[in-house]
mmCIF file of C-alpha atoms in Angstrom:
data_model
loop_
_atom_site.group_PDB
_atom_site.id
_atom_site.type_symbol
_atom_site.label_atom_id
_atom_site.label_comp_id
_atom_site.label_asym_id
_atom_site.label_seq_id
_atom_site.Cartn_x
_atom_site.Cartn_y
_atom_site.Cartn_z
ATOM 1 C CA MET Y 44 -4.906 -19.928 -10.211
ATOM 2 C CA THR Y 45 -3.894 -19.110 -6.703
ATOM 3 C CA THR Y 46 -2.844 -15.834 -4.653
ATOM 4 C CA LEU Y 47 0.829 -15.458 -3.537
ATOM 5 C CA GLY Y 48 1.094 -12.956 -0.822
ATOM 6 C CA ARG Y 49 4.632 -11.679 0.936
ATOM 7 C CA THR Y 50 5.588 -8.847 2.287
ATOM 8 C CA ALA Y 51 8.881 -6.729 1.073
ATOM 9 C CA LYS Y 52 11.267 -5.701 3.697
ATOM 10 C CA VAL Y 53 13.014 -2.301 1.812
ATOM 11 C CA ARG Y 54 15.124 0.092 4.281
ATOM 12 C CA LEU Y 55 14.953 3.736 4.086
ATOM 13 C CA TYR Y 56 17.858 6.837 4.381
ATOM 14 C CA PRO Y 57 16.404 9.650 5.086
ATOM 15 C CA SER Y 58 17.993 12.942 6.067
ATOM 16 C CA GLU Y 59 17.231 14.032 9.648
ATOM 17 C CA ILE Y 60 14.994 16.619 8.479
ATOM 18 C CA GLN Y 61 13.120 13.744 6.817
ATOM 19 C CA ALA Y 62 13.151 11.604 9.848
ATOM 20 C CA ILE Y 63 12.323 14.512 10.968
ATOM 21 C CA GLN Y 64 8.901 14.285 9.768
ATOM 22 C CA LEU Y 65 8.483 10.724 9.565
ATOM 23 C CA ALA Y 66 8.535 10.558 12.777
ATOM 24 C CA ASP Y 67 5.557 13.521 12.978
ATOM 25 C CA GLU Y 68 3.304 10.945 10.537
ATOM 26 C CA SER Y 69 3.062 8.962 12.055
ATOM 27 C CA GLN Y 70 3.005 9.651 15.549
ATOM 28 C CA GLU Y 71 -0.244 11.312 14.250
ATOM 29 C CA TYR Y 72 -1.337 8.463 12.535
ATOM 30 C CA GLN Y 73 -0.595 6.475 15.971
ATOM 31 C CA ARG Y 74 -2.943 8.946 17.762
ATOM 32 C CA LEU Y 75 -5.239 9.295 15.383
ATOM 33 C CA ALA Y 76 -6.304 5.158 15.234
ATOM 34 C CA THR Y 77 -5.934 4.831 19.445
ATOM 35 C CA ILE Y 78 -9.051 7.767 18.894
ATOM 36 C CA VAL Y 79 -11.184 5.636 16.376
ATOM 37 C CA SER Y 80 -10.412 2.809 18.387
ATOM 38 C CA GLU Y 81 -11.811 4.153 20.907
ATOM 39 C CA TRP Y 82 -14.885 5.145 18.542
ATOM 40 C CA VAL Y 83 -15.336 1.672 17.312
ATOM 41 C CA PHE Y 84 -14.500 -0.262 21.028
ATOM 42 C CA ASN Y 85 -18.026 2.637 22.569
ATOM 43 C CA HIS Y 86 -19.951 2.173 18.914
ATOM 44 C CA ASP Y 87 -20.921 -1.777 19.295
ATOM 45 C CA PHE Y 88 -18.113 -2.548 17.346
ATOM 46 C CA PRO Y 89 -19.140 -1.607 13.333
ATOM 47 C CA MET Y 90 -16.274 -3.758 11.452
ATOM 48 C CA ASN Y 91 -17.948 -1.104 8.596
ATOM 49 C CA TYR Y 92 -15.125 1.491 7.545
ATOM 50 C CA LEU Y 93 -17.540 3.740 6.066
ATOM 51 C CA LYS Y 94 -19.530 3.624 9.239
ATOM 52 C CA ILE Y 95 -16.468 5.292 11.102
ATOM 53 C CA ASN Y 96 -15.933 7.578 8.175
ATOM 54 C CA HIS Y 97 -19.508 8.780 8.171
ATOM 55 C CA ALA Y 98 -18.817 9.626 11.649
ATOM 56 C CA LEU Y 99 -15.264 10.866 11.904
ATOM 57 C CA TYR Y 100 -13.867 11.859 8.325
ATOM 58 C CA LYS Y 101 -14.764 15.213 8.625
ATOM 59 C CA LYS Y 102 -13.487 16.410 12.400
ATOM 60 C CA PHE Y 103 -9.785 14.474 11.400
ATOM 61 C CA ARG Y 104 -10.103 16.482 8.369
ATOM 62 C CA GLN Y 105 -10.657 20.298 10.673
ATOM 63 C CA GLU Y 106 -8.095 18.803 13.403
ATOM 64 C CA SER Y 107 -5.676 16.702 11.801
ATOM 65 C CA PRO Y 108 -2.500 17.485 9.629
ATOM 66 C CA LEU Y 109 -2.902 14.326 7.487
ATOM 67 C CA ASN Y 110 -4.041 14.484 3.645
ATOM 68 C CA SER Y 111 -7.639 12.756 3.285
ATOM 69 C CA GLN Y 112 -6.145 9.404 1.948
ATOM 70 C CA MET Y 113 -4.315 8.725 5.253
ATOM 71 C CA ILE Y 114 -6.992 9.375 7.126
ATOM 72 C CA GLN Y 115 -8.989 7.068 4.970
ATOM 73 C CA SER Y 116 -5.617 4.493 5.383
ATOM 74 C CA VAL Y 117 -6.280 4.606 9.253
ATOM 75 C CA PHE Y 118 -10.178 4.029 9.301
ATOM 76 C CA ARG Y 119 -9.294 0.720 7.484
ATOM 77 C CA THR Y 120 -6.170 0.199 9.208
ATOM 78 C CA VAL Y 121 -8.258 0.055 12.558
ATOM 79 C CA VAL Y 122 -10.310 -2.428 10.885
ATOM 80 C CA ALA Y 123 -8.227 -4.737 10.098
ATOM 81 C CA ARG Y 124 -7.051 -4.847 13.446
ATOM 82 C CA TYR Y 125 -10.143 -5.606 14.817
ATOM 83 C CA LYS Y 126 -10.908 -7.797 12.393
ATOM 84 C CA THR Y 127 -7.306 -9.584 13.319
ATOM 85 C CA VAL Y 128 -8.047 -9.603 16.952
ATOM 86 C CA LEU Y 129 -11.960 -11.317 16.186
ATOM 87 C CA GLU Y 130 -10.290 -14.126 14.728
ATOM 88 C CA GLN Y 131 -7.820 -14.617 17.294
ATOM 89 C CA MET Y 132 -10.639 -14.976 19.788
ATOM 90 C CA ARG Y 133 -12.829 -17.353 17.744
ATOM 91 C CA GLN Y 134 -9.438 -19.604 17.725
ATOM 92 C CA HIS Y 135 -9.439 -19.408 21.139
ATOM 93 C CA PRO Y 136 -12.943 -19.987 23.184
ATOM 94 C CA PHE Y 137 -13.520 -19.944 26.650
ATOM 95 C CA ARG Y 138 -13.261 -23.744 28.535
ATOM 96 C CA TYR Y 139 -15.353 -23.825 31.498
ATOM 97 C CA GLN Y 140 -16.386 -27.210 33.406
ATOM 98 C CA ASP Y 141 -20.508 -27.502 33.128
ATOM 99 C CA GLU Y 142 -22.305 -28.865 36.450
ATOM 100 C CA THR Y 143 -21.817 -32.437 35.216
ATOM 101 C CA LYS Y 144 -17.747 -31.883 35.601
ATOM 102 C CA GLU Y 145 -17.938 -31.839 31.432
ATOM 103 C CA TRP Y 146 -15.733 -29.253 29.534
ATOM 104 C CA VAL Y 147 -17.657 -26.967 28.047
ATOM 105 C CA LYS Y 148 -16.314 -24.633 25.038
ATOM 106 C CA THR Y 149 -18.391 -20.691 24.358
ATOM 107 C CA PRO Y 150 -17.357 -18.703 21.104
ATOM 108 C CA LYS Y 151 -15.898 -15.764 21.781
ATOM 109 C CA ASP Y 152 -16.160 -11.922 19.604
ATOM 110 C CA LEU Y 153 -14.924 -8.385 20.357
ATOM 111 C CA THR Y 154 -17.630 -7.520 23.117
ATOM 112 C CA TRP Y 155 -15.084 -10.072 25.417
ATOM 113 C CA LEU Y 156 -12.935 -6.867 25.640
ATOM 114 C CA PHE Y 157 -12.292 -5.030 28.493
ATOM 115 C CA LYS Y 158 -10.469 -2.300 26.943
ATOM 116 C CA PRO Y 159 -10.037 -0.561 23.099
ATOM 117 C CA VAL Y 160 -6.928 -2.158 21.311
ATOM 118 C CA HIS Y 161 -4.360 0.197 21.705
ATOM 119 C CA PHE Y 162 -2.177 1.122 19.083
ATOM 120 C CA SER Y 163 1.407 1.522 20.980
ATOM 121 C CA ARG Y 164 3.712 1.804 18.389
ATOM 122 C CA PRO Y 165 4.473 5.451 15.828
ATOM 123 C CA GLN Y 166 2.985 3.946 12.684
ATOM 124 C CA ALA Y 167 1.572 5.038 9.006
ATOM 125 C CA ASP Y 168 -0.341 2.480 6.378
ATOM 126 C CA LEU Y 169 0.752 4.039 2.866
ATOM 127 C CA VAL Y 170 -1.354 3.808 -0.150
ATOM 128 C CA ARG Y 171 0.603 2.895 -4.097
ATOM 129 C CA GLN Y 172 0.994 6.050 -5.503
ATOM 130 C CA SER Y 173 -1.338 7.883 -3.498
ATOM 131 C CA ASN Y 174 0.771 8.180 -0.183
ATOM 132 C CA TYR Y 175 4.092 5.957 -2.485
ATOM 133 C CA SER Y 176 5.927 5.374 -5.290
ATOM 134 C CA PHE Y 177 9.303 4.588 -7.159
ATOM 135 C CA VAL Y 178 10.712 7.512 -8.780
ATOM 136 C CA ASP Y 179 14.020 8.786 -11.085
ATOM 137 C CA GLY Y 180 14.324 5.241 -12.440
ATOM 138 C CA MET Y 181 12.949 3.352 -9.572
ATOM 139 C CA THR Y 182 16.129 4.870 -7.543
ATOM 140 C CA LYS Y 183 14.407 6.719 -5.160
ATOM 141 C CA ILE Y 184 11.161 6.317 -2.926
ATOM 142 C CA SER Y 185 8.480 9.072 -2.467
ATOM 143 C CA LEU Y 186 7.062 9.360 0.573
ATOM 144 C CA THR Y 187 3.675 11.539 2.013
ATOM 145 C CA THR Y 188 4.240 13.900 5.302
ATOM 146 C CA LEU Y 189 2.963 15.982 7.038
ATOM 147 C CA GLY Y 190 4.230 19.115 4.535
ATOM 148 C CA LYS Y 191 4.950 18.058 1.300
ATOM 149 C CA ARG Y 192 6.353 15.186 -0.702
ATOM 150 C CA THR Y 193 9.270 14.251 -0.331
ATOM 151 C CA LYS Y 194 12.256 11.944 -2.472
ATOM 152 C CA MET Y 195 14.648 9.503 -0.259
ATOM 153 C CA SER Y 196 17.234 6.837 -1.183
ATOM 154 C CA PHE Y 197 16.550 3.529 -0.307
ATOM 155 C CA THR Y 198 18.093 -0.577 -0.459
ATOM 156 C CA ASN Y 199 16.848 -1.782 -3.379
ATOM 157 C CA ARG Y 200 18.735 -5.347 -3.520
ATOM 158 C CA ASP Y 201 17.081 -7.771 -4.706
ATOM 159 C CA PHE Y 202 14.526 -5.671 -4.645
ATOM 160 C CA GLU Y 203 13.879 -5.158 -8.467
ATOM 161 C CA GLN Y 204 12.310 -8.287 -8.801
ATOM 162 C CA TYR Y 205 9.174 -7.234 -7.902
ATOM 163 C CA PHE Y 206 9.114 -4.895 -10.270
ATOM 164 C CA GLN Y 207 8.758 -7.895 -13.006
ATOM 165 C CA ASN Y 208 7.289 -11.478 -12.747
ATOM 166 C CA GLY Y 209 3.173 -10.720 -11.973
ATOM 167 C CA TRP Y 210 4.218 -9.073 -8.798
ATOM 168 C CA LYS Y 211 2.183 -5.887 -8.020
ATOM 169 C CA LEU Y 212 3.435 -3.720 -4.924
ATOM 170 C CA GLY Y 213 -0.125 -2.759 -2.201
ATOM 171 C CA THR Y 214 0.039 -1.028 0.727
ATOM 172 C CA ALA Y 215 3.081 -0.200 2.701
ATOM 173 C CA LYS Y 216 3.902 -0.118 6.465
ATOM 174 C CA LEU Y 217 6.309 3.027 7.762
ATOM 175 C CA VAL Y 218 8.036 0.786 10.035
ATOM 176 C CA HIS Y 219 10.517 2.220 13.024
ATOM 177 C CA ALA Y 220 12.905 0.035 14.576
ATOM 178 C CA GLN Y 221 16.004 0.483 16.072
ATOM 179 C CA GLY Y 222 16.851 3.871 14.987
ATOM 180 C CA LYS Y 223 16.433 2.930 11.537
ATOM 181 C CA TRP Y 224 13.226 3.356 8.768
ATOM 182 C CA TYR Y 225 11.972 0.802 6.938
ATOM 183 C CA LEU Y 226 8.748 0.231 4.370
ATOM 184 C CA HIS Y 227 7.366 -3.062 4.346
ATOM 185 C CA ILE Y 228 5.575 -3.190 1.823
ATOM 186 C CA GLY Y 229 2.661 -5.633 0.765
ATOM 187 C CA ILE Y 230 3.060 -7.999 -2.698
ATOM 188 C CA THR Y 231 0.933 -10.502 -4.230
ATOM 189 C CA LYS Y 232 1.300 -11.770 -7.134
ATOM 190 C CA GLU Y 233 -1.082 -14.844 -9.969
ATOM 191 C CA VAL Y 234 0.170 -18.623 -9.615
ATOM 192 C CA ALA Y 235 -1.210 -21.478 -11.446
ATOM 193 C CA ASP Y 236 -2.871 -23.687 -8.819
ATOM 194 C CA PHE Y 237 -1.684 -27.304 -7.437
ATOM 195 C CA GLU Y 238 -2.686 -30.593 -10.386
ATOM 196 C CA SER Y 239 -1.625 -33.997 -8.802
ATOM 197 C CA THR Y 240 -0.072 -36.198 -12.429
ATOM 198 C CA LYS Y 241 0.745 -38.961 -12.351
ATOM 199 C CA GLU Y 242 4.540 -36.712 -11.312
ATOM 200 C CA THR Y 243 4.120 -35.756 -8.784
ATOM 201 C CA LYS Y 244 6.297 -36.572 -5.583
ATOM 202 C CA VAL Y 245 4.733 -36.994 -2.515
ATOM 203 C CA VAL Y 246 7.106 -36.206 0.703
ATOM 204 C CA GLY Y 247 6.661 -37.171 3.999
ATOM 205 C CA ILE Y 248 8.024 -34.275 6.592
ATOM 206 C CA ASP Y 249 8.431 -35.502 10.090
ATOM 207 C CA ARG Y 250 8.769 -32.267 12.797
ATOM 208 C CA GLY Y 251 10.932 -32.214 16.283
ATOM 209 C CA LEU Y 252 13.509 -31.377 17.866
ATOM 210 C CA ARG Y 253 16.208 -33.940 18.081
ATOM 211 C CA PHE Y 254 15.866 -33.721 13.692
ATOM 212 C CA LEU Y 255 14.321 -29.849 12.939
ATOM 213 C CA ALA Y 256 12.746 -32.423 9.424
ATOM 214 C CA THR Y 257 12.656 -36.500 8.837
ATOM 215 C CA ILE Y 258 11.932 -36.401 5.558
ATOM 216 C CA HIS Y 259 10.929 -39.690 3.378
ATOM 217 C CA ASP Y 260 10.549 -39.408 -0.077
ATOM 218 C CA HIS Y 261 8.734 -40.766 -3.085
ATOM 219 C CA LEU Y 262 12.659 -42.835 -3.615
ATOM 220 C CA GLY Y 263 11.839 -44.026 -0.655
ATOM 221 C CA LYS Y 264 14.558 -42.255 0.760
ATOM 222 C CA THR Y 265 15.344 -41.064 4.083
ATOM 223 C CA LEU Y 266 16.362 -36.791 4.758
ATOM 224 C CA PHE Y 267 17.649 -36.053 8.344
ATOM 225 C CA PHE Y 268 17.891 -32.198 9.469
ATOM 226 C CA ASP Y 269 19.677 -32.655 13.100
ATOM 227 C CA GLY Y 270 18.270 -30.422 15.287
ATOM 228 C CA LYS Y 271 21.141 -30.725 18.483
ATOM 229 C CA LYS Y 272 23.241 -27.520 17.256
ATOM 230 C CA ILE Y 273 19.829 -25.579 18.076
ATOM 231 C CA LEU Y 274 18.737 -27.116 20.974
ATOM 232 C CA ARG Y 275 22.637 -26.381 22.690
ATOM 233 C CA LYS Y 276 21.758 -22.777 21.281
ATOM 234 C CA ARG Y 277 18.678 -22.390 22.933
ATOM 235 C CA LYS Y 278 19.169 -23.369 25.826
ATOM 236 C CA LYS Y 279 22.244 -20.202 25.965
ATOM 237 C CA PHE Y 280 19.306 -18.394 24.940
ATOM 238 C CA GLN Y 281 17.498 -19.653 28.300
ATOM 239 C CA GLU Y 282 20.520 -19.073 30.446
ATOM 240 C CA THR Y 283 20.404 -15.662 29.854
ATOM 241 C CA ARG Y 284 16.933 -15.195 29.802
ATOM 242 C CA ARG Y 285 16.759 -16.813 33.062
ATOM 243 C CA GLN Y 286 19.707 -14.511 34.374
ATOM 244 C CA LEU Y 287 18.408 -11.207 33.223
ATOM 245 C CA GLN Y 288 15.454 -12.260 35.026
ATOM 246 C CA SER Y 289 17.202 -12.598 38.313
ATOM 247 C CA LYS Y 290 18.396 -9.040 37.792
ATOM 248 C CA GLY Y 291 15.225 -7.584 37.498
ATOM 249 C CA THR Y 292 16.616 -4.182 36.916
ATOM 250 C CA LYS Y 293 15.532 -1.328 34.469
ATOM 251 C CA SER Y 294 19.156 -2.358 31.768
ATOM 252 C CA ALA Y 295 17.735 -6.065 32.739
ATOM 253 C CA LYS Y 296 14.302 -5.403 30.981
ATOM 254 C CA LYS Y 297 15.709 -3.613 28.460
ATOM 255 C CA ARG Y 298 18.234 -6.461 27.544
ATOM 256 C CA LEU Y 299 15.312 -9.198 27.769
ATOM 257 C CA LYS Y 300 13.525 -7.084 25.135
ATOM 258 C CA GLN Y 301 16.221 -7.312 22.592
ATOM 259 C CA LEU Y 302 17.289 -11.198 23.494
ATOM 260 C CA ALA Y 303 13.314 -11.981 22.614
ATOM 261 C CA GLN Y 304 13.690 -10.040 19.473
ATOM 262 C CA ARG Y 305 17.974 -11.280 18.350
ATOM 263 C CA GLU Y 306 16.201 -15.382 18.990
ATOM 264 C CA ASN Y 307 13.049 -14.627 17.069
ATOM 265 C CA ARG Y 308 14.846 -13.443 14.605
ATOM 266 C CA TRP Y 309 17.690 -16.065 14.653
ATOM 267 C CA MET Y 310 14.253 -18.884 14.687
ATOM 268 C CA THR Y 311 12.439 -17.335 11.637
ATOM 269 C CA ASP Y 312 15.847 -17.884 9.634
ATOM 270 C CA ILE Y 313 15.905 -20.463 10.507
ATOM 271 C CA ASN Y 314 13.395 -22.113 8.998
ATOM 272 C CA HIS Y 315 13.216 -19.982 5.857
ATOM 273 C CA ARG Y 316 16.913 -21.494 4.814
ATOM 274 C CA LEU Y 317 15.043 -25.440 6.311
ATOM 275 C CA ALA Y 318 11.557 -24.625 4.054
ATOM 276 C CA LYS Y 319 13.800 -23.092 1.071
ATOM 277 C CA THR Y 320 16.089 -26.216 1.196
ATOM 278 C CA LEU Y 321 12.979 -28.698 0.692
ATOM 279 C CA VAL Y 322 11.346 -26.154 -1.687
ATOM 280 C CA SER Y 323 14.765 -26.681 -3.760
ATOM 281 C CA ILE Y 324 15.212 -30.292 -3.510
ATOM 282 C CA TYR Y 325 12.452 -31.444 -4.583
ATOM 283 C CA GLY Y 326 10.657 -28.447 -7.171
ATOM 284 C CA SER Y 327 7.646 -28.247 -8.709
ATOM 285 C CA ARG Y 328 5.132 -30.535 -8.534
ATOM 286 C CA THR Y 329 5.331 -31.828 -5.576
ATOM 287 C CA LEU Y 330 2.478 -32.909 -2.424
ATOM 288 C CA PHE Y 331 5.016 -31.440 0.476
ATOM 289 C CA VAL Y 332 2.675 -33.553 4.025
ATOM 290 C CA LEU Y 333 2.807 -32.776 7.860
ATOM 291 C CA GLU Y 334 1.186 -33.896 10.566
ATOM 292 C CA ASP Y 335 -2.099 -30.713 11.809
ATOM 293 C CA LEU Y 336 -0.301 -30.282 15.252
ATOM 294 C CA THR Y 337 -3.591 -27.628 15.952
ATOM 295 C CA ASN Y 338 -4.455 -28.590 20.148
ATOM 296 C CA VAL Y 339 -1.378 -31.932 19.839
ATOM 297 C CA THR Y 340 0.514 -31.979 23.316
ATOM 298 C CA PHE Y 341 3.993 -33.310 22.910
ATOM 299 C CA ASN Y 342 5.535 -35.297 25.484
ATOM 300 C CA THR Y 343 8.588 -34.169 26.734
ATOM 301 C CA ASP Y 344 9.048 -36.649 29.450
ATOM 302 C CA ASN Y 345 12.271 -38.564 27.099
ATOM 303 C CA LEU Y 346 13.590 -34.670 27.506
ATOM 304 C CA SER Y 347 15.216 -32.785 29.799
ATOM 305 C CA LYS Y 348 14.009 -30.021 32.043
ATOM 306 C CA ALA Y 349 16.050 -27.646 30.364
ATOM 307 C CA LEU Y 350 14.874 -28.707 27.073
ATOM 308 C CA ARG Y 351 11.528 -29.115 27.826
ATOM 309 C CA ASN Y 352 10.359 -25.297 27.195
ATOM 310 C CA SER Y 353 12.126 -25.536 23.511
ATOM 311 C CA HIS Y 354 9.532 -28.254 23.202
ATOM 312 C CA ARG Y 355 6.233 -26.239 23.718
ATOM 313 C CA SER Y 356 8.290 -23.057 22.506
ATOM 314 C CA TRP Y 357 9.736 -23.889 18.889
ATOM 315 C CA SER Y 358 7.864 -22.559 15.910
ATOM 316 C CA PHE Y 359 6.580 -25.637 14.088
ATOM 317 C CA PHE Y 360 3.994 -23.965 12.441
ATOM 318 C CA GLN Y 361 6.220 -20.721 11.598
ATOM 319 C CA LEU Y 362 8.029 -23.614 9.499
ATOM 320 C CA GLU Y 363 4.351 -24.874 8.183
ATOM 321 C CA PHE Y 364 3.723 -21.040 7.284
ATOM 322 C CA PHE Y 365 6.877 -20.715 4.911
ATOM 323 C CA LEU Y 366 6.875 -23.480 2.932
ATOM 324 C CA SER Y 367 3.397 -23.759 1.999
ATOM 325 C CA TYR Y 368 4.449 -20.285 0.407
ATOM 326 C CA LYS Y 369 6.963 -21.062 -1.973
ATOM 327 C CA ALA Y 370 5.785 -24.839 -2.380
ATOM 328 C CA ALA Y 371 2.565 -22.176 -3.855
ATOM 329 C CA ALA Y 372 4.958 -20.147 -5.610
ATOM 330 C CA ILE Y 373 6.666 -23.589 -7.893
ATOM 331 C CA GLN Y 374 3.029 -24.784 -8.492
ATOM 332 C CA SER Y 375 3.703 -27.811 -5.149
ATOM 333 C CA LYS Y 376 0.948 -28.071 -2.754
ATOM 334 C CA VAL Y 377 2.007 -28.397 1.949
ATOM 335 C CA LEU Y 378 -1.266 -30.835 2.770
ATOM 336 C CA LYS Y 379 -1.675 -31.281 6.509
ATOM 337 C CA VAL Y 380 -3.049 -34.788 8.257
ATOM 338 C CA SER Y 381 -3.692 -36.352 11.156
ATOM 339 C CA PRO Y 382 -1.482 -37.259 13.330
ATOM 340 C CA ALA Y 383 -3.180 -39.788 15.395
ATOM 341 C CA PHE Y 384 -0.389 -42.625 15.691
ATOM 342 C CA THR Y 385 1.812 -41.956 12.926
ATOM 343 C CA SER Y 386 4.790 -42.854 15.371
ATOM 344 C CA GLN Y 387 2.655 -46.200 16.282
ATOM 345 C CA ARG Y 388 2.147 -48.082 13.257
ATOM 346 C CA CYS Y 389 4.821 -50.121 11.501
ATOM 347 C CA PRO Y 390 4.300 -49.437 8.170
ATOM 348 C CA GLN Y 391 5.685 -52.890 6.570
ATOM 349 C CA CYS Y 392 2.804 -54.917 8.438
ATOM 350 C CA GLY Y 393 0.492 -52.174 9.821
ATOM 351 C CA LEU Y 394 0.025 -53.362 13.551
ATOM 352 C CA ILE Y 395 -0.463 -50.173 15.320
ATOM 353 C CA GLU Y 396 1.242 -50.633 18.797
ATOM 354 C CA LYS Y 397 2.412 -47.914 21.158
ATOM 355 C CA ALA Y 398 4.758 -50.053 23.155
ATOM 356 C CA ASN Y 399 6.647 -51.062 20.096
ATOM 357 C CA ARG Y 400 8.793 -47.100 19.809
ATOM 358 C CA HIS Y 401 11.413 -46.920 22.286
ATOM 359 C CA HIS Y 402 11.570 -43.229 23.045
ATOM 360 C CA GLU Y 403 14.769 -44.321 24.854
ATOM 361 C CA THR Y 404 16.676 -44.966 22.101
ATOM 362 C CA HIS Y 405 14.481 -43.359 19.477
ATOM 363 C CA GLU Y 406 14.016 -46.613 17.799
ATOM 364 C CA TYR Y 407 10.758 -48.889 16.483
ATOM 365 C CA HIS Y 408 11.169 -52.605 17.081
ATOM 366 C CA CYS Y 409 7.577 -54.141 15.101
ATOM 367 C CA CYS Y 410 6.819 -57.135 17.629
ATOM 368 C CA GLN Y 411 4.613 -58.285 14.873
ATOM 369 C CA CYS Y 412 7.163 -59.123 11.808
ATOM 370 C CA GLN Y 413 10.420 -57.965 13.221
ATOM 371 C CA TYR Y 414 10.300 -54.818 11.558
ATOM 372 C CA ARG Y 415 13.005 -51.930 12.562
ATOM 373 C CA SER Y 416 13.796 -48.595 12.204
ATOM 374 C CA ASN Y 417 14.379 -44.845 13.084
ATOM 375 C CA ASP Y 418 11.301 -43.848 15.469
ATOM 376 C CA ASP Y 419 11.450 -40.632 13.390
ATOM 377 C CA ARG Y 420 11.742 -41.923 9.767
ATOM 378 C CA LEU Y 421 8.621 -44.184 11.116
ATOM 379 C CA GLY Y 422 6.372 -41.499 11.288
ATOM 380 C CA ALA Y 423 7.509 -39.682 8.537
ATOM 381 C CA MET Y 424 6.708 -42.791 6.578
ATOM 382 C CA ASN Y 425 3.767 -42.706 7.640
ATOM 383 C CA ILE Y 426 2.532 -38.616 6.983
ATOM 384 C CA LYS Y 427 4.404 -40.250 3.741
ATOM 385 C CA LEU Y 428 0.695 -42.719 2.870
ATOM 386 C CA LEU Y 429 -1.283 -40.466 4.672
ATOM 387 C CA GLY Y 430 -0.344 -38.339 1.152
ATOM 388 C CA GLU Y 431 -0.468 -40.828 -0.895
ATOM 389 C CA GLU Y 432 -4.015 -41.937 0.263
ATOM 390 C CA TRP Y 433 -5.782 -38.640 -0.741
ATOM 391 C CA LEU Y 434 -3.861 -38.173 -3.932
ATOM 392 C CA ARG Y 435 -6.192 -41.412 -4.762
ATOM 393 C CA GLY Y 436 -9.336 -39.529 -3.748
ATOM 394 C CA ILE Y 437 -9.410 -39.632 0.430
ATOM 395 C CA LYS Y 438 -10.250 -36.170 1.481
ATOM 396 C CA HIS Y 439 -9.183 -36.838 4.906
ATOM 397 C CA PRO Y 440 -6.689 -40.066 5.140
ATOM 398 C CA LYS Y 441 -6.181 -41.415 8.683
ATOM 399 C CA ILE Y 442 -4.616 -44.739 9.978
ATOM 400 C CA LYS Y 443 -6.500 -45.958 11.692
ATOM 401 C CA LYS Y 444 -5.511 -48.016 14.990
ATOM 402 C CA VAL Y 445 -5.909 -52.033 14.117
ATOM 403 C CA THR Y 446 -4.274 -54.168 16.841
ATOM 404 C CA ALA Y 447 -5.215 -58.096 16.305
ATOM 405 C CA ILE Y 448 -1.960 -59.963 15.190
ATOM 406 C CA GLY Y 449 -2.431 -62.100 12.547
#
């Protein structure tokens, strides 16, 4: 079985008094989290919240209006944040050149931090039943505040599905954004694992900018998801950002922040819709095959200067994440394969030759067998081939270079 994890976002509608109560609670939670973070930083980063509890619980209970459960939640929140930071540091080791000019990687841990992790925004993590619950026939939500619990209305559009079909509601995060209150609830569900059968559909996906995704499927059909409109819109975002940065005023900086948030929401929506479309088209028992783009540097020579930053910053990994969990929900799977030579191999004769790909015309022309194809389509075909090899039992399929012309 596989555990699916999602975040359900619920809009809250507190009264003026309730909004003040929520603000006071989240600010107090933030204050305690900052104190705990400093304690963790000064005591060699203990990652067991029970040790923190032993050192700080009695003090907090005497000084803070937060109840016992909320204080325990503060400890867990801080430990979780440090574990996230630790994982991020492990993924980005320190690189330097030694005396022989060889590049050496040194793993990083929390001792590399110069200062404690800072909790800059008011927040609160709420445990279901203890700190929040749905009442009055699931029409209202009851929340813990610094005083007594309070009931308020919430947006229940499309939310009722999570009360059934095996979903379990977990810890929720209280969020205040742009004058509105939200509850981000972690939800999980157990689903059957992906199992390959004779009916398994293999779909190769080549990601890019000119085409967001080029698909080559089990039926030999190719789908192109055009990215030109998106490139033009990104160019407008970049131009607006450049103009605001040149002003340097306080209002311009505020608008820059709003612009970044809007662009992120737009990019997230695009990736969500693309992942949803792919899952809808191919359904269950599908193996979606993607290139592993970790540490891959893209060639931007054939892009205009205005679009080179788009190629570096486009959220390829976000699409991968969305597709992975949407596929798992319907007993499908996302497989990552080596990107080596996927854009250079001829699918007809197997020759690998870099010069066969012509970036200016977006065409692949094999000098040996004269096979011609769109270069993005060719990449998707080779990615699909690696997925088929994985189904045949090859754990780490990879295209091996063959240059001899037979």
